[in-house]
Tab-separated table of C-alpha atoms in Angstrom:
chain	number	residue	atom	x	y	z
A	1	UNK	CA	7.611	-12.933	-20.826
A	2	UNK	CA	6.872	-14.278	-24.318
A	3	UNK	CA	8.166	-17.432	-25.922
A	4	UNK	CA	9.230	-20.679	-24.267
A	5	UNK	CA	8.235	-20.013	-20.625
A	6	UNK	CA	8.783	-22.724	-17.976
A	7	UNK	CA	8.204	-22.875	-14.226
A	8	UNK	CA	10.546	-24.291	-11.604
A	9	UNK	CA	8.878	-24.073	-8.194
A	10	UNK	CA	11.820	-25.725	-6.389
A	11	UNK	CA	14.014	-22.710	-7.170
A	12	UNK	CA	11.118	-20.193	-7.194
A	13	UNK	CA	12.008	-19.419	-10.800
A	14	UNK	CA	10.360	-18.781	-14.127
A	15	UNK	CA	12.615	-19.400	-17.137
A	16	UNK	CA	12.289	-17.940	-20.604
A	17	UNK	CA	14.378	-19.792	-23.193
A	18	UNK	CA	15.310	-17.627	-26.153
A	19	UNK	CA	16.752	-18.215	-29.548
A	20	UNK	CA	19.925	-16.095	-29.453
A	21	UNK	CA	20.264	-15.723	-33.221
A	22	UNK	CA	20.321	-12.000	-33.830
A	23	UNK	CA	20.030	-11.372	-30.088
A	24	UNK	CA	21.853	-8.222	-28.957
A	25	UNK	CA	25.395	-9.386	-28.266
A	26	UNK	CA	26.257	-6.896	-25.563
A	27	UNK	CA	23.576	-8.374	-23.287
A	28	UNK	CA	25.285	-11.756	-23.098
A	29	UNK	CA	28.683	-10.118	-22.658
A	30	UNK	CA	27.423	-8.270	-19.567
A	31	UNK	CA	26.278	-11.404	-17.719
A	32	UNK	CA	27.277	-15.029	-17.484
A	33	UNK	CA	27.127	-16.852	-20.756
A	34	UNK	CA	24.265	-19.108	-19.685
A	35	UNK	CA	22.005	-16.332	-18.421
A	36	UNK	CA	20.996	-13.526	-20.747
A	37	UNK	CA	18.908	-11.667	-18.194
A	38	UNK	CA	17.916	-12.108	-14.541
A	39	UNK	CA	15.386	-10.131	-12.522
A	40	UNK	CA	13.618	-10.618	-9.205
A	41	UNK	CA	10.004	-9.753	-8.449
A	42	UNK	CA	7.531	-10.083	-5.590
A	43	UNK	CA	4.184	-10.451	-7.428
A	44	UNK	CA	2.022	-8.355	-5.114
A	45	UNK	CA	0.576	-4.916	-5.824
A	46	UNK	CA	1.541	-2.802	-2.778
A	47	UNK	CA	5.053	-1.932	-4.023
A	48	UNK	CA	5.002	1.326	-2.021
A	49	UNK	CA	4.582	-0.485	1.298
A	50	UNK	CA	7.931	-2.023	2.241
A	51	UNK	CA	6.765	-3.738	5.427
A	52	UNK	CA	4.218	-5.936	3.643
A	53	UNK	CA	6.312	-6.426	0.484
A	54	UNK	CA	9.061	-7.968	2.644
A	55	UNK	CA	6.642	-10.792	3.537
A	56	UNK	CA	5.879	-11.730	-0.107
A	57	UNK	CA	7.624	-14.702	-1.730
A	58	UNK	CA	10.136	-13.639	-4.379
A	59	UNK	CA	10.394	-15.047	-7.886
A	60	UNK	CA	13.478	-15.178	-10.109
A	61	UNK	CA	12.786	-14.343	-13.756
A	62	UNK	CA	15.596	-15.774	-15.862
A	63	UNK	CA	16.220	-15.555	-19.615
A	64	UNK	CA	18.411	-18.389	-20.916
A	65	UNK	CA	19.755	-19.508	-24.271
A	66	UNK	CA	17.447	-21.756	-26.238
A	67	UNK	CA	20.122	-24.403	-26.843
A	68	UNK	CA	20.064	-25.257	-23.140
A	69	UNK	CA	16.529	-26.627	-23.349
A	70	UNK	CA	17.780	-30.077	-24.325
A	71	UNK	CA	17.868	-31.205	-20.679
A	72	UNK	CA	14.560	-29.575	-19.781
A	73	UNK	CA	11.129	-31.049	-20.273
A	74	UNK	CA	7.542	-29.961	-19.771
A	75	UNK	CA	5.292	-31.946	-17.451
A	76	UNK	CA	2.280	-29.843	-18.399
A	77	UNK	CA	2.035	-27.911	-21.659
A	78	UNK	CA	-0.422	-25.003	-21.754
A	79	UNK	CA	-1.476	-23.240	-24.949
A	80	UNK	CA	-2.672	-20.081	-23.175
A	81	UNK	CA	-0.797	-17.416	-21.160
A	82	UNK	CA	-0.217	-17.519	-17.405
A	83	UNK	CA	-0.679	-14.750	-14.848
A	84	UNK	CA	1.426	-15.142	-11.691
A	85	UNK	CA	0.387	-13.398	-8.470
A	86	UNK	CA	0.494	-13.789	-4.693
A	87	UNK	CA	-2.422	-14.134	-2.286
A	88	UNK	CA	-0.182	-13.373	0.691
A	89	UNK	CA	0.310	-9.952	2.265
A	90	UNK	CA	-2.884	-8.449	3.653
A	91	UNK	CA	-5.088	-11.243	2.315
A	92	UNK	CA	-7.691	-11.959	4.985
A	93	UNK	CA	-9.037	-8.392	4.970
A	94	UNK	CA	-11.845	-7.931	2.441
A	95	UNK	CA	-10.694	-4.439	1.418
A	96	UNK	CA	-7.207	-5.722	0.582
A	97	UNK	CA	-8.566	-8.879	-1.046
A	98	UNK	CA	-10.466	-6.735	-3.547
A	99	UNK	CA	-8.178	-3.704	-3.791
A	100	UNK	CA	-4.819	-5.501	-3.894
A	101	UNK	CA	-5.977	-8.745	-5.533
A	102	UNK	CA	-9.327	-9.232	-7.253
A	103	UNK	CA	-9.590	-5.843	-9.000
A	104	UNK	CA	-5.920	-5.933	-10.158
A	105	UNK	CA	-6.508	-9.501	-11.379
A	106	UNK	CA	-9.406	-8.230	-13.492
A	107	UNK	CA	-7.343	-5.277	-14.735
A	108	UNK	CA	-4.427	-7.529	-15.706
A	109	UNK	CA	-6.265	-10.470	-17.234
A	110	UNK	CA	-9.659	-9.390	-18.605
A	111	UNK	CA	-8.285	-8.694	-22.108
A	112	UNK	CA	-7.337	-12.392	-22.360
A	113	UNK	CA	-11.062	-13.272	-22.345
A	114	UNK	CA	-10.727	-16.203	-19.907
A	115	UNK	CA	-8.000	-17.880	-21.983
A	116	UNK	CA	-5.475	-17.638	-19.133
A	117	UNK	CA	-4.137	-19.808	-16.302
A	118	UNK	CA	-3.707	-18.223	-12.856
A	119	UNK	CA	-0.563	-19.356	-11.034
A	120	UNK	CA	-0.778	-18.450	-7.360
A	121	UNK	CA	2.000	-17.969	-4.807
A	122	UNK	CA	1.061	-18.422	-1.142
A	123	UNK	CA	-1.973	-20.359	-2.289
A	124	UNK	CA	-4.845	-20.601	0.251
A	125	UNK	CA	-7.690	-23.085	-0.199
A	126	UNK	CA	-10.078	-20.776	1.677
A	127	UNK	CA	-9.269	-17.948	-0.751
A	128	UNK	CA	-10.016	-20.191	-3.720
A	129	UNK	CA	-13.320	-21.213	-2.091
A	130	UNK	CA	-14.238	-17.596	-1.312
A	131	UNK	CA	-13.401	-16.148	-4.723
A	132	UNK	CA	-13.852	-19.199	-6.951
A	133	UNK	CA	-17.029	-17.751	-8.502
A	134	UNK	CA	-15.109	-14.663	-9.639
A	135	UNK	CA	-12.071	-16.654	-10.815
A	136	UNK	CA	-14.352	-18.774	-12.996
A	137	UNK	CA	-15.499	-15.600	-14.783
A	138	UNK	CA	-11.900	-14.560	-15.468
A	139	UNK	CA	-10.375	-17.924	-16.417
A	140	UNK	CA	-11.600	-21.148	-18.019
A	141	UNK	CA	-8.819	-23.112	-16.300
A	142	UNK	CA	-8.217	-24.306	-12.727
A	143	UNK	CA	-5.656	-22.204	-10.807
A	144	UNK	CA	-2.215	-23.630	-10.049
A	145	UNK	CA	-0.565	-23.666	-6.625
A	146	UNK	CA	2.959	-22.551	-7.594
A	147	UNK	CA	4.734	-23.937	-4.521
A	148	UNK	CA	2.541	-27.003	-4.070
A	149	UNK	CA	2.673	-28.168	-7.691
A	150	UNK	CA	6.245	-29.342	-8.366
A	151	UNK	CA	5.649	-30.108	-12.040
A	152	UNK	CA	7.219	-28.036	-14.797
A	153	UNK	CA	4.468	-26.004	-16.447
A	154	UNK	CA	5.189	-24.541	-19.877
A	155	UNK	CA	3.426	-21.497	-21.289
A	156	UNK	CA	3.675	-19.424	-24.484
A	157	UNK	CA	3.484	-16.234	-22.415
A	158	UNK	CA	3.514	-15.127	-18.772
A	159	UNK	CA	2.518	-11.945	-16.967
A	160	UNK	CA	4.236	-11.871	-13.584
A	161	UNK	CA	2.519	-9.611	-11.050
A	162	UNK	CA	-0.714	-7.599	-11.250
A	163	UNK	CA	-1.435	-4.030	-12.322
A	164	UNK	CA	-3.209	-1.717	-9.874
A	165	UNK	CA	-4.808	1.621	-10.779
A	166	UNK	CA	-6.248	3.357	-7.727
A	167	UNK	CA	-8.330	2.588	-4.658
A	168	UNK	CA	-11.052	0.037	-5.499
A	169	UNK	CA	-11.420	1.186	-9.075
A	170	UNK	CA	-10.608	0.578	-12.724
A	171	UNK	CA	-9.224	3.506	-14.739
A	172	UNK	CA	-10.719	3.274	-18.259
A	173	UNK	CA	-7.882	5.383	-19.667
A	174	UNK	CA	-5.438	2.601	-18.734
A	175	UNK	CA	-7.601	-0.272	-19.986
A	176	UNK	CA	-7.934	-1.935	-23.365
A	177	UNK	CA	-11.424	-1.227	-24.635
A	178	UNK	CA	-11.836	1.509	-21.983
A	179	UNK	CA	-13.212	-0.976	-19.436
A	180	UNK	CA	-14.243	0.652	-16.138
A	181	UNK	CA	-15.472	-0.156	-12.622
A	182	UNK	CA	-18.994	-0.872	-13.897
A	183	UNK	CA	-17.582	-3.491	-16.294
A	184	UNK	CA	-15.884	-5.117	-13.297
A	185	UNK	CA	-19.190	-5.071	-11.441
A	186	UNK	CA	-20.810	-6.828	-14.402
A	187	UNK	CA	-18.293	-9.640	-13.882
A	188	UNK	CA	-19.443	-9.872	-10.250
A	189	UNK	CA	-23.034	-10.085	-11.510
A	190	UNK	CA	-22.126	-13.014	-13.772
A	191	UNK	CA	-20.178	-14.661	-10.948
A	192	UNK	CA	-22.857	-14.553	-8.267
A	193	UNK	CA	-26.209	-14.769	-10.036
A	194	UNK	CA	-26.139	-18.548	-10.653
A	195	UNK	CA	-25.758	-19.095	-6.894
A	196	UNK	CA	-28.355	-16.419	-6.061
A	197	UNK	CA	-30.869	-18.057	-8.409
A	198	UNK	CA	-30.282	-21.307	-6.534
A	199	UNK	CA	-30.942	-19.584	-3.198
A	200	UNK	CA	-34.151	-18.037	-4.546
A	201	UNK	CA	-35.370	-21.407	-5.856
A	202	UNK	CA	-34.696	-23.017	-2.465
A	203	UNK	CA	-36.679	-20.295	-0.707
A	204	UNK	CA	-39.564	-20.581	-3.166
A	205	UNK	CA	-39.673	-24.345	-2.669
A	206	UNK	CA	-39.743	-23.919	1.112
A	207	UNK	CA	-42.528	-21.333	0.771
A	208	UNK	CA	-44.568	-23.728	-1.413
A	209	UNK	CA	-44.113	-26.515	1.118
A	210	UNK	CA	-45.349	-24.239	3.921
A	211	UNK	CA	-48.237	-23.123	1.732
A	212	UNK	CA	-49.282	-26.723	1.059
A	213	UNK	CA	-49.567	-27.232	4.800
A	214	UNK	CA	-51.785	-24.152	5.206
A	215	UNK	CA	-55.441	-23.877	4.123
A	216	UNK	CA	-55.598	-21.568	1.113
A	217	UNK	CA	-58.469	-19.705	2.703
A	218	UNK	CA	-56.456	-18.937	5.823
A	219	UNK	CA	-56.896	-15.164	6.384
A	220	UNK	CA	-53.479	-15.055	8.082
A	221	UNK	CA	-51.794	-16.182	4.850
A	222	UNK	CA	-53.661	-13.517	2.900
A	223	UNK	CA	-52.335	-10.903	5.299
A	224	UNK	CA	-48.804	-12.184	4.800
A	225	UNK	CA	-49.149	-11.847	1.034
A	226	UNK	CA	-50.470	-8.334	1.409
A	227	UNK	CA	-47.544	-7.419	3.660
A	228	UNK	CA	-45.068	-8.905	1.144
A	229	UNK	CA	-46.683	-6.831	-1.579
A	230	UNK	CA	-46.362	-3.696	0.520
A	231	UNK	CA	-42.720	-4.485	1.304
A	232	UNK	CA	-41.797	-4.836	-2.364
A	233	UNK	CA	-42.839	-1.212	-2.961
A	234	UNK	CA	-40.643	0.115	-0.171
A	235	UNK	CA	-37.051	1.198	-0.786
A	236	UNK	CA	-34.679	-1.348	0.730
A	237	UNK	CA	-32.018	-0.163	3.182
A	238	UNK	CA	-29.160	-2.479	4.178
A	239	UNK	CA	-27.217	-1.719	7.338
A	240	UNK	CA	-23.756	-3.292	7.342
A	241	UNK	CA	-23.379	-3.968	11.036
A	242	UNK	CA	-20.063	-4.122	12.900
A	243	UNK	CA	-19.155	-6.035	16.032
A	244	UNK	CA	-16.380	-4.717	18.262
A	245	UNK	CA	-14.848	-1.365	17.350
A	246	UNK	CA	-16.741	1.253	15.324
A	247	UNK	CA	-20.092	-0.377	16.080
A	248	UNK	CA	-23.278	1.710	16.084
A	249	UNK	CA	-24.336	1.267	19.698
A	250	UNK	CA	-27.907	2.466	19.064
A	251	UNK	CA	-28.370	0.333	15.951
A	252	UNK	CA	-31.794	-0.954	17.031
A	253	UNK	CA	-33.058	2.623	17.279
A	254	UNK	CA	-31.589	3.342	13.842
A	255	UNK	CA	-33.470	0.361	12.387
A	256	UNK	CA	-36.759	1.543	13.917
A	257	UNK	CA	-36.251	5.105	12.651
A	258	UNK	CA	-35.489	3.850	9.136
A	259	UNK	CA	-38.624	1.691	9.169
A	260	UNK	CA	-40.703	4.643	10.385
A	261	UNK	CA	-39.365	6.722	7.466
A	262	UNK	CA	-40.627	4.008	5.115
A	263	UNK	CA	-37.666	1.736	4.440
A	264	UNK	CA	-37.665	-2.030	4.346
A	265	UNK	CA	-34.572	-2.685	6.519
A	266	UNK	CA	-32.127	-5.589	6.410
A	267	UNK	CA	-29.200	-5.822	8.826
A	268	UNK	CA	-26.189	-7.696	7.408
A	269	UNK	CA	-23.238	-8.700	9.590
A	270	UNK	CA	-20.448	-9.844	7.269
A	271	UNK	CA	-17.457	-11.742	8.634
A	272	UNK	CA	-14.623	-13.777	7.138
A	273	UNK	CA	-16.857	-16.843	6.763
A	274	UNK	CA	-19.797	-15.032	5.121
A	275	UNK	CA	-20.700	-16.334	1.680
A	276	UNK	CA	-20.121	-13.460	-0.732
A	277	UNK	CA	-23.051	-14.453	-2.949
A	278	UNK	CA	-25.438	-13.850	-0.029
A	279	UNK	CA	-23.927	-10.430	0.711
A	280	UNK	CA	-24.037	-9.641	-2.999
A	281	UNK	CA	-27.698	-10.611	-3.151
A	282	UNK	CA	-28.574	-8.317	-0.228
A	283	UNK	CA	-26.714	-5.293	-1.595
A	284	UNK	CA	-27.528	-5.846	-5.262
A	285	UNK	CA	-31.225	-5.622	-4.358
A	286	UNK	CA	-30.790	-2.623	-2.035
A	287	UNK	CA	-31.534	1.027	-2.682
A	288	UNK	CA	-29.442	2.358	0.214
A	289	UNK	CA	-26.490	1.013	2.195
A	290	UNK	CA	-25.437	2.423	5.585
A	291	UNK	CA	-22.244	1.468	7.372
A	292	UNK	CA	-19.437	2.778	9.538
A	293	UNK	CA	-16.039	3.315	7.891
A	294	UNK	CA	-14.033	0.088	7.750
A	295	UNK	CA	-13.087	-2.792	5.464
A	296	UNK	CA	-16.713	-3.964	5.092
A	297	UNK	CA	-17.449	-0.757	3.145
A	298	UNK	CA	-15.667	-2.532	0.261
A	299	UNK	CA	-19.024	-4.190	-0.347
A	300	UNK	CA	-20.268	-0.977	-2.003
A	301	UNK	CA	-18.909	-2.729	-5.125
A	302	UNK	CA	-21.951	-5.018	-4.867
A	303	UNK	CA	-24.464	-2.154	-5.199
A	304	UNK	CA	-26.156	-1.186	-8.436
A	305	UNK	CA	-24.990	2.122	-9.941
A	306	UNK	CA	-27.455	4.842	-8.957
A	307	UNK	CA	-27.975	3.439	-5.440
A	308	UNK	CA	-27.176	5.446	-2.293
A	309	UNK	CA	-24.169	4.718	-0.085
A	310	UNK	CA	-24.126	6.471	3.310
A	311	UNK	CA	-20.798	6.103	5.095
A	312	UNK	CA	-20.686	7.011	8.779
A	313	UNK	CA	-17.291	8.635	9.356
A	314	UNK	CA	-15.921	8.320	12.922
A	315	UNK	CA	-13.520	10.878	14.393
A	316	UNK	CA	-10.076	10.792	12.832
A	317	UNK	CA	-11.054	8.836	9.715
A	318	UNK	CA	-12.118	11.609	7.293
A	319	UNK	CA	-9.269	11.229	4.821
A	320	UNK	CA	-9.387	7.420	4.769
A	321	UNK	CA	-13.178	7.322	4.422
A	322	UNK	CA	-13.115	9.646	1.409
A	323	UNK	CA	-10.026	8.144	-0.258
A	324	UNK	CA	-10.764	4.439	0.165
A	325	UNK	CA	-14.552	4.398	-0.220
A	326	UNK	CA	-16.123	7.793	-0.977
A	327	UNK	CA	-14.298	8.616	-4.196
A	328	UNK	CA	-14.324	5.013	-5.527
A	329	UNK	CA	-18.082	4.794	-4.849
A	330	UNK	CA	-18.692	7.879	-6.996
A	331	UNK	CA	-16.612	6.312	-9.781
A	332	UNK	CA	-18.929	3.296	-9.653
A	333	UNK	CA	-21.904	5.625	-10.177
A	334	UNK	CA	-23.273	5.521	-6.633
A	335	UNK	CA	-24.819	8.516	-4.890
A	336	UNK	CA	-22.391	8.901	-2.004
A	337	UNK	CA	-23.248	10.629	1.292
A	338	UNK	CA	-20.573	10.995	3.956
A	339	UNK	CA	-21.879	11.464	7.498
A	340	UNK	CA	-19.069	12.881	9.665
A	341	UNK	CA	-19.947	12.340	13.308
A	342	UNK	CA	-19.698	15.032	15.971
A	343	UNK	CA	-17.426	14.447	18.995
A	344	UNK	CA	-20.538	13.815	21.117
A	345	UNK	CA	-21.467	10.911	18.815
A	346	UNK	CA	-18.167	9.153	19.573
A	347	UNK	CA	-17.479	6.896	22.535
A	348	UNK	CA	-14.182	8.830	22.839
A	349	UNK	CA	-16.201	11.785	24.152
A	350	UNK	CA	-16.554	10.020	27.489
A	351	UNK	CA	-12.884	9.017	27.646
A	352	UNK	CA	-11.049	12.299	26.938
A	353	UNK	CA	-11.191	15.864	28.179
A	354	UNK	CA	-13.374	18.018	25.916
A	355	UNK	CA	-10.333	20.099	24.872
A	356	UNK	CA	-8.103	17.091	24.178
A	357	UNK	CA	-6.714	17.016	20.589
A	358	UNK	CA	-8.189	13.514	20.221
A	359	UNK	CA	-11.610	15.200	20.113
A	360	UNK	CA	-10.760	18.727	19.040
A	361	UNK	CA	-8.044	18.155	16.422
A	362	UNK	CA	-7.891	14.532	15.165
A	363	UNK	CA	-5.598	15.480	12.270
A	364	UNK	CA	-2.842	16.448	14.726
A	365	UNK	CA	-3.162	13.003	16.338
A	366	UNK	CA	-3.053	11.270	12.936
A	367	UNK	CA	0.174	13.137	12.135
A	368	UNK	CA	1.867	11.219	14.951
A	369	UNK	CA	1.644	8.054	12.857
A	370	UNK	CA	-0.503	5.126	11.818
A	371	UNK	CA	-0.261	3.363	15.186
A	372	UNK	CA	-1.937	6.316	16.938
A	373	UNK	CA	-4.717	6.396	14.342
A	374	UNK	CA	-5.268	2.655	14.584
A	375	UNK	CA	-5.230	2.441	18.382
A	376	UNK	CA	-7.381	5.499	19.107
A	377	UNK	CA	-9.710	5.990	16.164
A	378	UNK	CA	-10.019	2.549	14.553
A	379	UNK	CA	-9.724	0.080	17.423
A	380	UNK	CA	-10.920	2.260	20.310
A	381	UNK	CA	-14.027	4.029	19.052
A	382	UNK	CA	-17.737	3.254	18.791
A	383	UNK	CA	-20.523	5.454	17.430
A	384	UNK	CA	-23.825	6.532	18.990
A	385	UNK	CA	-25.702	8.345	16.252
A	386	UNK	CA	-27.684	11.491	17.013
A	387	UNK	CA	-30.767	10.107	15.319
A	388	UNK	CA	-32.436	13.431	14.653
A	389	UNK	CA	-29.288	14.649	12.885
A	390	UNK	CA	-28.812	11.397	10.957
A	391	UNK	CA	-32.504	11.320	10.020
A	392	UNK	CA	-31.950	14.157	7.529
A	393	UNK	CA	-29.586	11.939	5.497
A	394	UNK	CA	-31.990	9.004	5.608
A	395	UNK	CA	-34.961	11.121	4.493
A	396	UNK	CA	-32.844	12.480	1.631
A	397	UNK	CA	-31.900	8.937	0.637
A	398	UNK	CA	-35.529	7.789	0.941
A	399	UNK	CA	-36.874	10.591	-1.289
A	400	UNK	CA	-34.145	9.935	-3.853
A	401	UNK	CA	-34.868	6.179	-3.829
A	402	UNK	CA	-38.637	6.590	-4.163
A	403	UNK	CA	-38.071	8.858	-7.152
A	404	UNK	CA	-35.777	6.241	-8.769
A	405	UNK	CA	-38.256	3.414	-8.101
A	406	UNK	CA	-41.082	5.414	-9.678
A	407	UNK	CA	-38.933	6.289	-12.691
A	408	UNK	CA	-38.005	2.631	-13.187
A	409	UNK	CA	-41.659	1.580	-12.925
A	410	UNK	CA	-42.564	4.240	-15.487
A	411	UNK	CA	-39.876	3.034	-17.926
A	412	UNK	CA	-40.942	-0.604	-17.502
A	413	UNK	CA	-44.596	0.263	-18.169
A	414	UNK	CA	-43.784	2.008	-21.430
């Protein structure tokens, strides 16, 4: 909407007042004299999913004659465009927060180069806290709570709703300037590094304080420094750990095996309250990420292109694992390895007869509908890795990572 754009939260409306001189006459003859055009929109990206779209607040977009503006005023005048969107729907799940919200917000607004105001329906303070670092890299202005702010905001232009391309990705062919998923990741870098630098400085200060309390000649401290030096040369593997369903029940053994191979291992357990900058720091500095299929795999977006992403694929989740995370990870430039478990590696093996379709033919179970998939394969399944089988993937990832580390050291020394 371009021109004289005004909000009216009381009626859930956005008005565009137009000068009707030269305006196509048949438009006004088709509708009431006062309204030239009227549309409704739910500003959320999952248009194909009726059940969730029905929960999204609806906006009325109304074009009116300019001469009616005499009785209307602006409480707040903005000289930059607005982008209206909803943080309702599946917000609360990190995959949907990025796929349905943050990435589409980047796609829709990045060409405005931060000269844009975000107007949010179903505004959540926790969402603003969680994603404020990213919002600050996309807009120079504080976001507006559409329902909570009763003032009339006036804009020269408004984009209502967000554009979505594909699962967790940016299609350069649809973007101005051919921006892609790596450009989006660069925005994440800019968003989180100020906080990460602060964390590093805090840790260095604590280390100095501990050092000042220790005699410099303490042989124990020298050993610690030597160990830290050794660790820095090792490829870093991050295990994204799950609690509840789809957990790796022999995770401790996996950690030990990875350390024996030569990895420096960090186990990260993200939840809804986890600070994203800390997760970003862990994965941005990693060479390999391992995790079981689920929403937390969205964090592959935090890995540097060229890193290795190993996704453990439980029974019945092959298509989803590839579609939602495997293919998007490749588009980001990651080396993706899918590890499809055998029936014996699933906790379902002890619950069903060995010839049951749940074990033998998961696709036939998935064809019965989403509820079957969710109940059996997503909510009712854990994984016990056959370590000798999984070891082959880890050794492959280790060799690849060592080669990359050596190449980077070679380039830096030149």
